[in-house]
Each structure stands twice: as C-alpha cells, then as structure tokens.
CSV table of N, CA and C in Angstrom, one decimal:
chain,number,residue,atom,x,y,z
A,28,UNK,N,77.7,-120.5,90.5
A,28,UNK,CA,78.2,-119.6,91.4
A,28,UNK,C,79.0,-118.3,91.1
A,29,UNK,N,78.1,-116.8,90.9
A,29,UNK,CA,78.7,-116.1,90.5
A,29,UNK,C,80.0,-115.3,91.1
A,30,UNK,N,80.7,-115.0,91.2
A,30,UNK,CA,81.9,-114.5,91.8
A,30,UNK,C,81.5,-112.4,91.9
A,31,UNK,N,81.0,-112.2,92.2
A,31,UNK,CA,81.0,-110.2,91.8
A,31,UNK,C,82.1,-109.7,92.2
A,32,UNK,N,82.2,-109.0,91.7
A,32,UNK,CA,83.8,-108.0,92.7
A,32,UNK,C,82.8,-106.3,92.9
A,33,UNK,N,83.3,-105.9,93.8
A,33,UNK,CA,83.0,-104.5,93.7
A,33,UNK,C,83.7,-103.8,94.6
A,34,UNK,N,84.1,-102.5,93.1
A,34,UNK,CA,85.0,-102.1,93.2
A,34,UNK,C,84.2,-100.3,93.4
A,35,UNK,N,85.1,-99.7,95.1
A,35,UNK,CA,84.5,-99.1,95.7
A,35,UNK,C,85.7,-97.7,95.4
A,36,UNK,N,84.8,-96.8,94.9
A,36,UNK,CA,85.2,-95.7,95.2
A,36,UNK,C,86.1,-94.8,94.5
A,37,UNK,N,87.3,-96.2,93.7
A,37,UNK,CA,88.4,-96.4,93.4
A,37,UNK,C,88.8,-94.3,92.5
A,38,UNK,N,87.8,-93.6,93.0
A,38,UNK,CA,88.2,-92.2,91.8
A,38,UNK,C,89.8,-91.4,92.5
A,39,UNK,N,89.9,-90.4,91.1
A,39,UNK,CA,91.0,-89.4,91.6
A,39,UNK,C,90.9,-88.7,93.2
A,40,UNK,N,90.1,-87.9,93.4
A,40,UNK,CA,90.0,-87.1,94.2
A,40,UNK,C,90.7,-89.0,95.9
A,41,UNK,N,90.0,-89.4,95.4
A,41,UNK,CA,89.9,-90.6,96.4
A,41,UNK,C,91.9,-90.9,97.4
A,42,UNK,N,92.5,-91.1,95.7
A,42,UNK,CA,93.2,-91.2,95.3
A,42,UNK,C,94.7,-90.7,95.6
A,43,UNK,N,94.2,-89.6,94.5
A,43,UNK,CA,95.3,-88.9,94.9
A,43,UNK,C,94.6,-87.4,94.6
A,44,UNK,N,93.4,-87.0,95.1
A,44,UNK,CA,93.5,-85.9,94.4
A,44,UNK,C,92.8,-85.4,96.1
A,45,UNK,N,91.8,-84.7,96.3
A,45,UNK,CA,91.2,-83.9,97.0
A,45,UNK,C,92.2,-83.9,98.7
A,46,UNK,N,91.1,-85.6,98.6
A,46,UNK,CA,91.1,-86.3,99.3
A,46,UNK,C,91.9,-87.7,99.3
A,47,UNK,N,93.0,-87.7,98.4
A,47,UNK,CA,94.0,-88.9,98.3
A,47,UNK,C,94.5,-88.4,100.0
A,48,UNK,N,95.5,-89.8,99.7
A,48,UNK,CA,96.2,-90.7,100.5
A,48,UNK,C,97.7,-91.5,100.1
A,49,UNK,N,98.4,-91.6,101.2
A,49,UNK,CA,99.9,-92.2,100.2
A,49,UNK,C,99.3,-93.5,99.8
A,50,UNK,N,98.5,-93.9,101.8
A,50,UNK,CA,97.5,-95.3,101.8
A,50,UNK,C,97.3,-95.5,101.0
A,51,UNK,N,96.2,-94.4,100.0
A,51,UNK,CA,95.5,-95.3,98.6
A,51,UNK,C,96.3,-95.0,97.4
A,52,UNK,N,97.1,-94.5,97.0
A,52,UNK,CA,98.7,-94.8,96.3
A,52,UNK,C,98.7,-95.8,96.2
A,53,UNK,N,99.0,-96.6,97.3
A,53,UNK,CA,99.8,-97.8,97.5
A,53,UNK,C,99.3,-99.3,97.1
A,54,UNK,N,97.6,-99.3,97.4
A,54,UNK,CA,96.8,-100.0,96.6
A,54,UNK,C,96.3,-99.2,95.6
A,55,UNK,N,96.7,-98.6,94.6
A,55,UNK,CA,95.9,-98.9,93.3
A,55,UNK,C,96.7,-100.0,92.5
A,56,UNK,N,97.8,-101.1,92.5
A,56,UNK,CA,98.7,-102.2,91.9
A,56,UNK,C,97.5,-102.6,92.6
A,57,UNK,N,97.6,-103.3,93.5
A,57,UNK,CA,97.0,-104.9,94.2
A,57,UNK,C,95.3,-104.6,93.6
A,58,UNK,N,94.5,-103.3,93.3
A,58,UNK,CA,93.3,-103.0,93.2
A,58,UNK,C,93.2,-103.2,91.2
A,59,UNK,N,93.8,-102.7,90.8
A,59,UNK,CA,94.3,-103.0,89.3
A,59,UNK,C,94.7,-104.6,89.0
A,60,UNK,N,95.5,-105.4,89.9
A,60,UNK,CA,96.0,-106.9,89.3
A,60,UNK,C,94.2,-107.2,90.2
A,61,UNK,N,93.7,-107.6,90.8
A,61,UNK,CA,92.8,-108.0,91.2
A,61,UNK,C,90.9,-107.6,89.9
A,62,UNK,N,91.0,-106.4,90.2
A,62,UNK,CA,89.9,-106.7,88.4
A,62,UNK,C,90.8,-106.9,87.3
A,63,UNK,N,92.1,-107.4,86.7
A,63,UNK,CA,92.6,-107.8,85.9
A,63,UNK,C,92.2,-109.8,85.3
A,64,UNK,N,92.4,-109.6,87.0
A,64,UNK,CA,92.1,-111.2,87.2
A,64,UNK,C,91.4,-111.4,87.6
A,65,UNK,N,90.1,-111.2,88.0
A,65,UNK,CA,88.3,-111.3,88.0
A,65,UNK,C,88.0,-111.8,86.8
A,66,UNK,N,86.8,-112.7,86.6
A,66,UNK,CA,86.1,-113.2,86.2
A,66,UNK,C,85.4,-112.9,85.9
A,67,UNK,N,84.4,-112.6,86.3
A,67,UNK,CA,82.9,-112.6,87.4
A,67,UNK,C,83.1,-111.2,86.8
A,68,UNK,N,81.8,-111.3,87.5
A,68,UNK,CA,80.8,-109.6,87.6
A,68,UNK,C,81.6,-108.8,88.0
A,69,UNK,N,81.3,-107.1,87.5
A,69,UNK,CA,82.1,-106.6,88.0
A,69,UNK,C,80.5,-105.2,88.7
A,70,UNK,N,80.9,-104.4,90.0
A,70,UNK,CA,80.6,-103.4,90.0
A,70,UNK,C,82.0,-102.6,90.6
A,71,UNK,N,81.1,-101.5,89.8
A,71,UNK,CA,82.5,-99.7,89.8
A,71,UNK,C,81.6,-98.5,90.9
A,72,UNK,N,82.2,-98.3,91.9
A,72,UNK,CA,80.7,-97.1,93.1
A,72,UNK,C,81.0,-96.3,92.6
A,73,UNK,N,81.1,-95.1,92.5
A,73,UNK,CA,81.6,-93.8,91.9
A,73,UNK,C,80.6,-93.1,93.6
A,74,UNK,N,81.1,-92.1,94.4
A,74,UNK,CA,81.0,-91.1,95.1
A,74,UNK,C,80.6,-90.1,94.4
A,75,UNK,N,79.9,-89.8,94.1
A,75,UNK,CA,79.3,-88.0,93.2
A,75,UNK,C,78.7,-87.0,94.3
A,76,UNK,N,79.2,-86.1,94.1
A,76,UNK,CA,78.8,-84.9,94.7
A,76,UNK,C,78.1,-84.1,93.3
A,77,UNK,N,78.0,-83.5,93.7
A,77,UNK,CA,77.5,-81.7,93.5
A,77,UNK,C,77.6,-80.4,93.5
A,78,UNK,N,77.4,-79.5,92.7
A,78,UNK,CA,78.2,-77.8,92.8
A,78,UNK,C,78.4,-77.7,94.5
A,79,UNK,N,77.0,-77.8,94.8
A,79,UNK,CA,76.1,-77.4,96.1
A,79,UNK,C,77.0,-78.6,97.8
A,80,UNK,N,77.8,-78.2,97.2
A,80,UNK,CA,78.2,-80.5,98.1
A,80,UNK,C,78.8,-79.5,98.8
A,81,UNK,N,78.9,-78.6,99.4
A,81,UNK,CA,79.5,-77.5,101.7
A,81,UNK,C,78.1,-78.1,101.9
A,82,UNK,N,77.2,-77.9,101.3
A,82,UNK,CA,75.5,-76.6,101.7
A,82,UNK,C,75.6,-78.1,102.2
A,83,UNK,N,75.5,-79.4,101.5
A,83,UNK,CA,75.1,-81.0,102.0
A,83,UNK,C,75.5,-80.6,103.7
A,84,UNK,N,75.0,-82.0,104.0
A,84,UNK,CA,75.3,-82.9,105.7
A,84,UNK,C,76.9,-82.8,105.7
A,85,UNK,N,76.7,-84.2,104.6
A,85,UNK,CA,78.3,-84.3,104.1
A,85,UNK,C,78.7,-82.3,104.1
A,86,UNK,N,79.0,-82.1,103.7
A,86,UNK,CA,79.7,-80.7,103.0
A,86,UNK,C,80.2,-80.9,104.5
A,87,UNK,N,79.5,-80.6,104.9
A,87,UNK,CA,78.8,-79.4,106.0
A,87,UNK,C,79.8,-79.9,107.7
A,88,UNK,N,79.9,-81.7,107.7
A,88,UNK,CA,81.2,-82.1,108.3
A,88,UNK,C,82.4,-82.7,107.6
A,89,UNK,N,82.6,-82.8,106.5
A,89,UNK,CA,83.4,-82.4,105.6
A,89,UNK,C,83.9,-82.0,104.3
A,90,UNK,N,83.9,-80.5,105.1
A,90,UNK,CA,83.8,-79.3,103.8
A,90,UNK,C,84.8,-79.2,102.7
A,91,UNK,N,85.1,-80.8,102.4
A,91,UNK,CA,86.3,-81.1,101.1
A,91,UNK,C,85.3,-81.1,99.8
A,92,UNK,N,85.5,-80.5,99.4
A,92,UNK,CA,84.7,-80.6,98.1
A,92,UNK,C,85.6,-81.5,97.1
A,93,UNK,N,84.5,-82.6,97.5
A,93,UNK,CA,85.1,-83.9,95.8
A,93,UNK,C,84.6,-84.5,95.4
A,94,UNK,N,84.7,-84.6,94.0
A,94,UNK,CA,84.4,-86.2,93.3
A,94,UNK,C,82.7,-85.6,93.2
A,95,UNK,N,83.2,-84.1,92.5
A,95,UNK,CA,81.0,-83.4,92.2
A,95,UNK,C,81.5,-84.3,90.5
A,96,UNK,N,80.3,-84.9,90.5
A,96,UNK,CA,80.1,-85.4,89.3
A,96,UNK,C,80.7,-84.6,87.8
A,97,UNK,N,81.5,-84.9,86.9
A,97,UNK,CA,81.2,-83.7,85.5
A,97,UNK,C,83.6,-83.8,85.5
A,98,UNK,N,84.0,-83.4,86.9
A,98,UNK,CA,85.6,-84.0,87.1
A,98,UNK,C,86.0,-84.1,86.8
A,99,UNK,N,87.5,-83.8,87.2
A,99,UNK,CA,88.4,-84.9,86.6
A,99,UNK,C,88.8,-85.7,87.8
A,100,UNK,N,88.5,-85.1,89.3
A,100,UNK,CA,88.2,-85.8,90.7
A,100,UNK,C,87.4,-87.5,90.9
A,101,UNK,N,86.5,-86.7,90.3
A,101,UNK,CA,84.7,-87.7,89.7
A,101,UNK,C,85.5,-89.0,89.1
A,102,UNK,N,86.2,-89.1,88.1
A,102,UNK,CA,87.2,-90.1,87.2
A,102,UNK,C,87.3,-91.7,88.1
A,103,UNK,N,87.4,-92.6,87.5
A,103,UNK,CA,88.4,-93.0,88.0
A,103,UNK,C,90.2,-92.8,88.3
A,104,UNK,N,90.5,-93.7,88.9
A,104,UNK,CA,92.2,-92.8,88.7
A,104,UNK,C,92.5,-93.8,87.2
A,105,UNK,N,93.4,-93.6,87.0
A,105,UNK,CA,93.5,-93.5,85.1
A,105,UNK,C,94.1,-95.4,85.1
A,106,UNK,N,95.4,-95.4,86.2
A,106,UNK,CA,95.6,-97.4,86.6
A,106,UNK,C,94.5,-98.7,86.4
A,107,UNK,N,93.5,-97.5,87.5
A,107,UNK,CA,92.5,-98.5,88.1
A,107,UNK,C,91.4,-98.6,86.4
A,108,UNK,N,91.2,-97.5,85.9
A,108,UNK,CA,90.0,-97.3,83.9
A,108,UNK,C,90.9,-97.8,82.9
A,109,UNK,N,91.9,-98.9,83.1
A,109,UNK,CA,93.0,-98.8,82.2
A,109,UNK,C,93.1,-100.5,82.6
A,110,UNK,N,92.4,-100.4,84.3
A,110,UNK,CA,92.4,-102.4,84.3
A,110,UNK,C,91.1,-102.5,84.5
A,111,UNK,N,89.7,-101.6,83.8
A,111,UNK,CA,89.0,-102.1,83.6
A,111,UNK,C,88.0,-102.5,82.2
A,112,UNK,N,89.6,-101.7,81.4
A,112,UNK,CA,88.7,-101.5,79.4
A,112,UNK,C,89.2,-103.4,79.5
A,113,UNK,N,87.9,-103.1,78.7
A,113,UNK,CA,88.2,-104.5,77.8
A,113,UNK,C,87.5,-105.3,78.5
A,114,UNK,N,86.6,-105.0,79.7
A,114,UNK,CA,85.7,-105.5,80.8
A,114,UNK,C,84.4,-105.2,81.0
A,115,UNK,N,83.2,-106.0,81.5
A,115,UNK,CA,82.5,-105.2,81.1
A,115,UNK,C,81.9,-105.6,82.9
A,116,UNK,N,81.8,-103.8,83.2
A,116,UNK,CA,81.1,-103.9,84.4
A,116,UNK,C,79.8,-102.7,84.9
A,117,UNK,N,79.7,-102.6,85.8
A,117,UNK,CA,77.9,-101.8,86.0
A,117,UNK,C,78.6,-100.6,86.5
A,118,UNK,N,77.9,-99.7,86.7
A,118,UNK,CA,78.8,-98.1,86.9
A,118,UNK,C,78.0,-98.1,87.7
A,119,UNK,N,78.2,-97.7,89.6
A,119,UNK,CA,77.1,-97.2,90.5
A,119,UNK,C,77.5,-95.8,91.3
A,120,UNK,N,76.2,-94.8,90.4
A,120,UNK,CA,76.5,-94.0,91.7
A,120,UNK,C,75.6,-93.8,92.7
A,121,UNK,N,77.1,-93.1,93.6
A,121,UNK,CA,75.8,-93.0,95.3
A,121,UNK,C,76.4,-92.1,95.4
A,122,UNK,N,74.7,-91.7,96.2
A,122,UNK,CA,75.1,-89.5,96.5
A,122,UNK,C,75.3,-89.4,97.9
A,123,UNK,N,75.7,-90.6,98.7
A,123,UNK,CA,75.9,-91.0,100.0
A,123,UNK,C,77.1,-92.7,100.4
A,124,UNK,N,77.5,-92.5,101.1
A,124,UNK,CA,78.3,-93.8,101.4
A,124,UNK,C,78.5,-94.7,100.9
A,125,UNK,N,77.6,-95.8,101.9
A,125,UNK,CA,76.6,-96.1,100.2
A,125,UNK,C,75.3,-97.1,99.8
A,126,UNK,N,76.0,-97.8,99.1
A,126,UNK,CA,75.3,-97.7,97.8
A,126,UNK,C,73.3,-98.1,98.7
A,127,UNK,N,72.3,-97.9,98.3
A,127,UNK,CA,71.3,-98.8,98.3
A,127,UNK,C,70.4,-99.5,97.1
A,128,UNK,N,71.4,-99.0,96.0
A,128,UNK,CA,71.0,-99.5,94.5
A,128,UNK,C,71.9,-101.1,94.9
A,129,UNK,N,73.0,-100.7,95.0
A,129,UNK,CA,73.6,-101.6,94.9
A,129,UNK,C,73.0,-103.6,94.7
A,130,UNK,N,72.3,-103.9,96.2
A,130,UNK,CA,71.6,-105.0,96.6
A,130,UNK,C,70.7,-106.0,95.2
A,131,UNK,N,70.1,-104.4,94.8
A,131,UNK,CA,69.1,-104.0,93.6
A,131,UNK,C,69.6,-105.3,93.2
A,132,UNK,N,70.5,-104.1,91.9
A,132,UNK,CA,71.6,-104.5,91.0
A,132,UNK,C,71.9,-106.2,91.0
A,133,UNK,N,72.3,-105.9,92.4
A,133,UNK,CA,73.0,-108.2,92.2
A,133,UNK,C,71.8,-108.6,92.5
A,134,UNK,N,71.1,-108.8,92.2
A,134,UNK,CA,70.0,-109.1,92.7
A,134,UNK,C,69.5,-109.6,91.8
A,135,UNK,N,69.6,-108.2,90.3
A,135,UNK,CA,69.1,-108.5,89.3
A,135,UNK,C,69.7,-109.3,88.5
A,136,UNK,N,70.7,-109.5,88.9
A,136,UNK,CA,72.6,-110.3,87.9
A,136,UNK,C,72.3,-111.3,87.7
A,137,UNK,N,72.2,-111.9,89.3
A,137,UNK,CA,71.9,-113.0,90.0
A,137,UNK,C,71.0,-113.7,89.4
A,138,UNK,N,69.7,-113.5,90.2
A,138,UNK,CA,68.6,-113.8,89.7
A,138,UNK,C,68.1,-115.1,90.8
A,139,UNK,N,68.7,-115.6,90.2
A,139,UNK,CA,68.4,-117.4,91.3
A,139,UNK,C,69.5,-118.0,91.8
A,140,UNK,N,70.1,-117.2,90.9
A,140,UNK,CA,72.2,-118.5,91.2
A,140,UNK,C,72.6,-117.5,92.8
A,141,UNK,N,73.7,-119.2,93.0
A,141,UNK,CA,74.0,-118.5,94.0
A,141,UNK,C,75.5,-117.7,93.7
A,142,UNK,N,75.6,-116.3,95.1
A,142,UNK,CA,76.8,-116.0,94.8
A,142,UNK,C,77.9,-115.4,95.9
A,143,UNK,N,78.8,-115.4,95.8
A,143,UNK,CA,80.2,-115.0,96.5
A,143,UNK,C,79.9,-113.1,96.2
A,144,UNK,N,80.8,-112.4,97.0
A,144,UNK,CA,80.9,-111.0,97.2
A,144,UNK,C,82.3,-110.6,97.5
A,145,UNK,N,82.8,-109.9,96.8
A,145,UNK,CA,84.0,-109.5,96.7
A,145,UNK,C,84.6,-107.6,97.0
A,146,UNK,N,84.8,-107.1,98.1
A,146,UNK,CA,84.9,-105.8,97.8
A,146,UNK,C,85.8,-104.9,98.3
A,147,UNK,N,86.8,-104.3,97.7
A,147,UNK,CA,87.7,-103.0,97.1
A,147,UNK,C,87.6,-101.9,97.0
A,148,UNK,N,88.3,-101.2,97.7
A,148,UNK,CA,89.0,-100.1,97.4
A,148,UNK,C,88.4,-98.7,98.3
A,149,UNK,N,87.8,-98.2,98.5
A,149,UNK,CA,88.1,-96.5,99.5
A,149,UNK,C,87.1,-96.4,99.9
A,150,UNK,N,86.8,-95.7,100.8
A,150,UNK,CA,87.7,-95.9,102.3
A,150,UNK,C,87.5,-96.4,102.6
A,151,UNK,N,87.8,-98.4,103.3
A,151,UNK,CA,88.1,-99.1,104.2
A,151,UNK,C,86.6,-98.1,105.5
A,152,UNK,N,87.7,-97.3,106.5
A,152,UNK,CA,86.1,-96.8,107.1
A,152,UNK,C,84.8,-96.5,106.6
A,153,UNK,N,85.0,-96.0,106.1
A,153,UNK,CA,83.9,-95.2,105.0
A,153,UNK,C,82.6,-96.0,104.4
A,154,UNK,N,83.2,-96.1,102.9
A,154,UNK,CA,82.7,-96.6,102.3
A,154,UNK,C,82.8,-98.1,101.9
A,155,UNK,N,84.2,-97.9,102.3
A,155,UNK,CA,83.8,-99.6,101.7
A,155,UNK,C,83.1,-100.5,102.8
A,156,UNK,N,83.8,-99.6,105.1
A,156,UNK,CA,82.4,-101.0,105.6
A,156,UNK,C,81.3,-100.5,104.7
A,157,UNK,N,81.1,-99.3,104.7
A,157,UNK,CA,78.7,-99.4,104.4
A,157,UNK,C,78.5,-99.2,103.8
A,158,UNK,N,79.3,-100.1,102.2
A,158,UNK,CA,78.8,-101.5,101.7
A,158,UNK,C,78.9,-102.3,101.5
A,159,UNK,N,79.3,-102.6,102.9
A,159,UNK,CA,79.6,-104.3,102.9
A,159,UNK,C,78.6,-104.3,103.8
A,160,UNK,N,78.5,-103.6,104.5
A,160,UNK,CA,77.1,-104.2,105.9
A,160,UNK,C,75.7,-103.6,105.0
A,161,UNK,N,75.8,-103.6,103.7
A,161,UNK,CA,75.0,-102.7,103.0
A,161,UNK,C,74.1,-104.3,102.8
A,162,UNK,N,75.3,-105.1,102.2
A,162,UNK,CA,75.0,-106.5,101.6
A,162,UNK,C,75.6,-107.0,102.5
A,163,UNK,N,75.7,-107.0,103.4
A,163,UNK,CA,76.0,-108.2,104.3
A,163,UNK,C,73.8,-108.8,105.3
A,164,UNK,N,73.6,-106.8,105.0
A,164,UNK,CA,72.3,-107.2,106.0
A,164,UNK,C,71.0,-107.4,104.9
A,165,UNK,N,71.4,-107.0,103.1
A,165,UNK,CA,71.0,-108.2,102.7
A,165,UNK,C,70.6,-109.5,102.4
A,166,UNK,N,72.3,-109.3,101.5
A,166,UNK,CA,72.2,-110.6,101.6
A,166,UNK,C,72.9,-111.7,102.6
A,167,UNK,N,72.6,-111.8,104.0
A,167,UNK,CA,73.1,-112.8,105.1
A,167,UNK,C,73.4,-114.0,105.0
A,168,UNK,N,72.8,-114.6,103.7
A,168,UNK,CA,73.3,-116.0,103.9
A,168,UNK,C,74.7,-115.7,102.5
A,169,UNK,N,75.1,-114.5,101.9
A,169,UNK,CA,75.4,-115.0,101.0
A,169,UNK,C,77.5,-114.5,101.8
A,170,UNK,N,78.3,-115.5,100.7
A,170,UNK,CA,79.7,-114.7,101.5
A,170,UNK,C,80.4,-114.0,100.8
A,171,UNK,N,80.0,-113.0,101.7
A,171,UNK,CA,80.4,-111.2,101.3
A,171,UNK,C,81.8,-111.0,103.1
A,172,UNK,N,83.4,-111.1,101.7
A,172,UNK,CA,84.1,-110.2,102.1
A,172,UNK,C,84.9,-109.7,101.1
A,173,UNK,N,85.8,-108.8,102.0
A,173,UNK,CA,86.8,-107.8,102.2
A,173,UNK,C,88.1,-108.3,101.8
A,174,UNK,N,88.7,-108.0,101.1
A,174,UNK,CA,89.8,-108.2,99.8
A,174,UNK,C,90.9,-106.8,101.1
A,175,UNK,N,91.6,-106.8,101.8
A,175,UNK,CA,92.5,-105.3,103.2
A,175,UNK,C,93.4,-105.4,102.1
A,176,UNK,N,94.1,-106.4,101.8
A,176,UNK,CA,95.5,-105.6,101.1
A,176,UNK,C,95.2,-104.7,98.7
A,177,UNK,N,93.9,-104.5,99.4
A,177,UNK,CA,93.3,-103.8,98.1
A,177,UNK,C,92.4,-102.7,98.3
A,178,UNK,N,91.8,-102.2,99.9
A,178,UNK,CA,91.5,-100.9,100.7
A,178,UNK,C,92.3,-101.0,101.2
A,179,UNK,N,91.8,-99.1,101.3
A,179,UNK,CA,92.9,-98.0,102.6
A,179,UNK,C,91.6,-97.3,103.8
A,180,UNK,N,91.9,-97.1,104.4
A,180,UNK,CA,91.5,-95.6,105.3
A,180,UNK,C,91.9,-94.9,104.8
A,181,UNK,N,91.4,-94.1,105.9
A,181,UNK,CA,92.1,-92.2,106.0
A,181,UNK,C,92.7,-92.5,106.1
A,182,UNK,N,93.3,-93.2,107.6
A,182,UNK,CA,95.0,-93.7,108.4
A,182,UNK,C,94.6,-95.3,109.1
A,183,UNK,N,95.7,-96.0,108.8
A,183,UNK,CA,95.7,-96.9,109.2
A,183,UNK,C,94.8,-97.5,110.3
A,184,UNK,N,95.0,-96.5,111.5
A,184,UNK,CA,94.4,-96.5,112.1
A,184,UNK,C,92.8,-97.4,112.8
A,185,UNK,N,92.3,-96.5,111.4
A,185,UNK,CA,90.6,-96.9,111.0
A,185,UNK,C,90.2,-97.5,110.1
A,186,UNK,N,91.3,-97.6,109.1
A,186,UNK,CA,91.5,-98.8,108.4
A,186,UNK,C,91.3,-100.7,109.0
A,187,UNK,N,92.3,-100.7,109.7
A,187,UNK,CA,92.5,-101.7,111.1
A,187,UNK,C,91.2,-101.4,111.5
A,188,UNK,N,90.3,-100.9,112.7
A,188,UNK,CA,88.8,-100.8,113.2
A,188,UNK,C,87.9,-100.8,111.7
A,189,UNK,N,88.2,-100.3,110.9
A,189,UNK,CA,86.7,-100.8,110.3
A,189,UNK,C,86.7,-102.8,110.0
A,190,UNK,N,88.2,-103.4,108.9
A,190,UNK,CA,88.0,-104.4,108.9
A,190,UNK,C,87.7,-105.5,110.9
A,191,UNK,N,87.8,-105.2,112.0
A,191,UNK,CA,87.5,-104.7,112.8
A,191,UNK,C,86.5,-105.4,112.6
A,192,UNK,N,85.7,-104.2,112.7
A,192,UNK,CA,84.0,-104.2,112.6
A,192,UNK,C,83.6,-105.2,111.5
A,193,UNK,N,83.6,-105.6,110.6
A,193,UNK,CA,83.7,-106.1,109.3
A,193,UNK,C,83.2,-108.0,110.5
A,194,UNK,N,84.9,-107.8,110.8
A,194,UNK,CA,84.9,-108.7,110.6
A,194,UNK,C,83.9,-109.8,111.7
A,195,UNK,N,83.7,-109.0,113.2
A,195,UNK,CA,82.3,-109.2,114.1
A,195,UNK,C,81.2,-109.2,113.2
A,196,UNK,N,81.0,-108.4,111.7
A,196,UNK,CA,79.0,-109.0,111.6
A,196,UNK,C,79.9,-110.2,110.3
A,197,UNK,N,81.0,-110.8,111.0
A,197,UNK,CA,80.8,-112.1,109.8
A,197,UNK,C,81.1,-112.1,107.9
A,198,UNK,N,81.5,-110.5,108.0
A,198,UNK,CA,82.1,-110.8,106.6
A,198,UNK,C,83.6,-110.9,106.8
A,199,UNK,N,84.1,-112.2,105.5
A,199,UNK,CA,85.7,-112.7,105.5
A,199,UNK,C,86.4,-111.1,105.9
A,200,UNK,N,87.1,-111.4,105.9
A,200,UNK,CA,88.8,-110.8,105.9
A,200,UNK,C,89.5,-111.4,105.1
A,201,UNK,N,90.2,-110.7,104.0
A,201,UNK,CA,91.1,-111.7,103.1
A,201,UNK,C,92.6,-110.9,103.0
C-alpha cells in the first residue's frame, strides 16, 4: 500500500509573509518532522498567482497580493524546503484553492495499488479542506486523513470549523 503525504501551500507568504499568522509559524516544526519521517510519496502544492492577481475573482475578494510566482513569498518556507531536501516529491502548482490535477497525479503514481493520503499545511479552512474534499470525491473508498497538528487556519475558530467539516465528510482527523 502506498502512503501519500500532501503538503499544502507551506509557502512563505502563508507562514510569515503577506498572509502569515502566528498559528502558521507554530506548525512549521511539526510539518518538517512529518516530512522528514515520511517514507512514501510526497506531493507539494504551491498556491500560484501572477502579477494580475488583484484583477482576478479571488483578488477582488481578498485584495492582498500573495504567492506571485517567482517571488520570495511564492517559495516554500525555508525550514520546509530544508526538510524536503533529499526527498523525491512532486510539485503541484494550483491556481485556486483546490487542485484538480492532484487526483490525476496521485492516480498515475499509484496505478492500481491501494493507497492512503494524509494532508498537512495551510490554510485548514481554505486550501487544506478544498484539497481534502476534492480527493475524497475522487477516491471515496481510500483512507484520507488530515493531521491537525500540522495545519493552521486563518483563525483558530475557522481551523476547528474546517476540521469538523472534514470529519462530517468522512475524512479522518489525526
């Protein structure tokens, strides 16, 4: 059985940059430990925007420029990048909250082999929940889990709300 780890948007802008939070900074060490101890497949998502971000639908609702491809804020947090050194992983750029490519990439990696998926990262109430629900919709019979100790939401309350939503959708919360 393949063991897949999905590291969601652990980018500088979400940790301690434009949209960073104290809660995000506090999970970095847990995320790094999870990455270092993982021996299976790893997928790393990158929230990806461009110079026209403020003109997009998301930019009009969240007018904070962040994760513009090629900027330092788009890069992985330095500790997370260091934890990934020497690990083989698949980067997944996504233009919105959830990746529609991620299920296909996981299927290609696993072929007909059974697999489990664990998600970690930022933000629990936006991109983690979006990716978890997309994966659950594509793979309803596979075990999908979220490690709450390796996630942070926009606020503590929204983090808890998202965990409860995922529980309701039969995603295991660790």
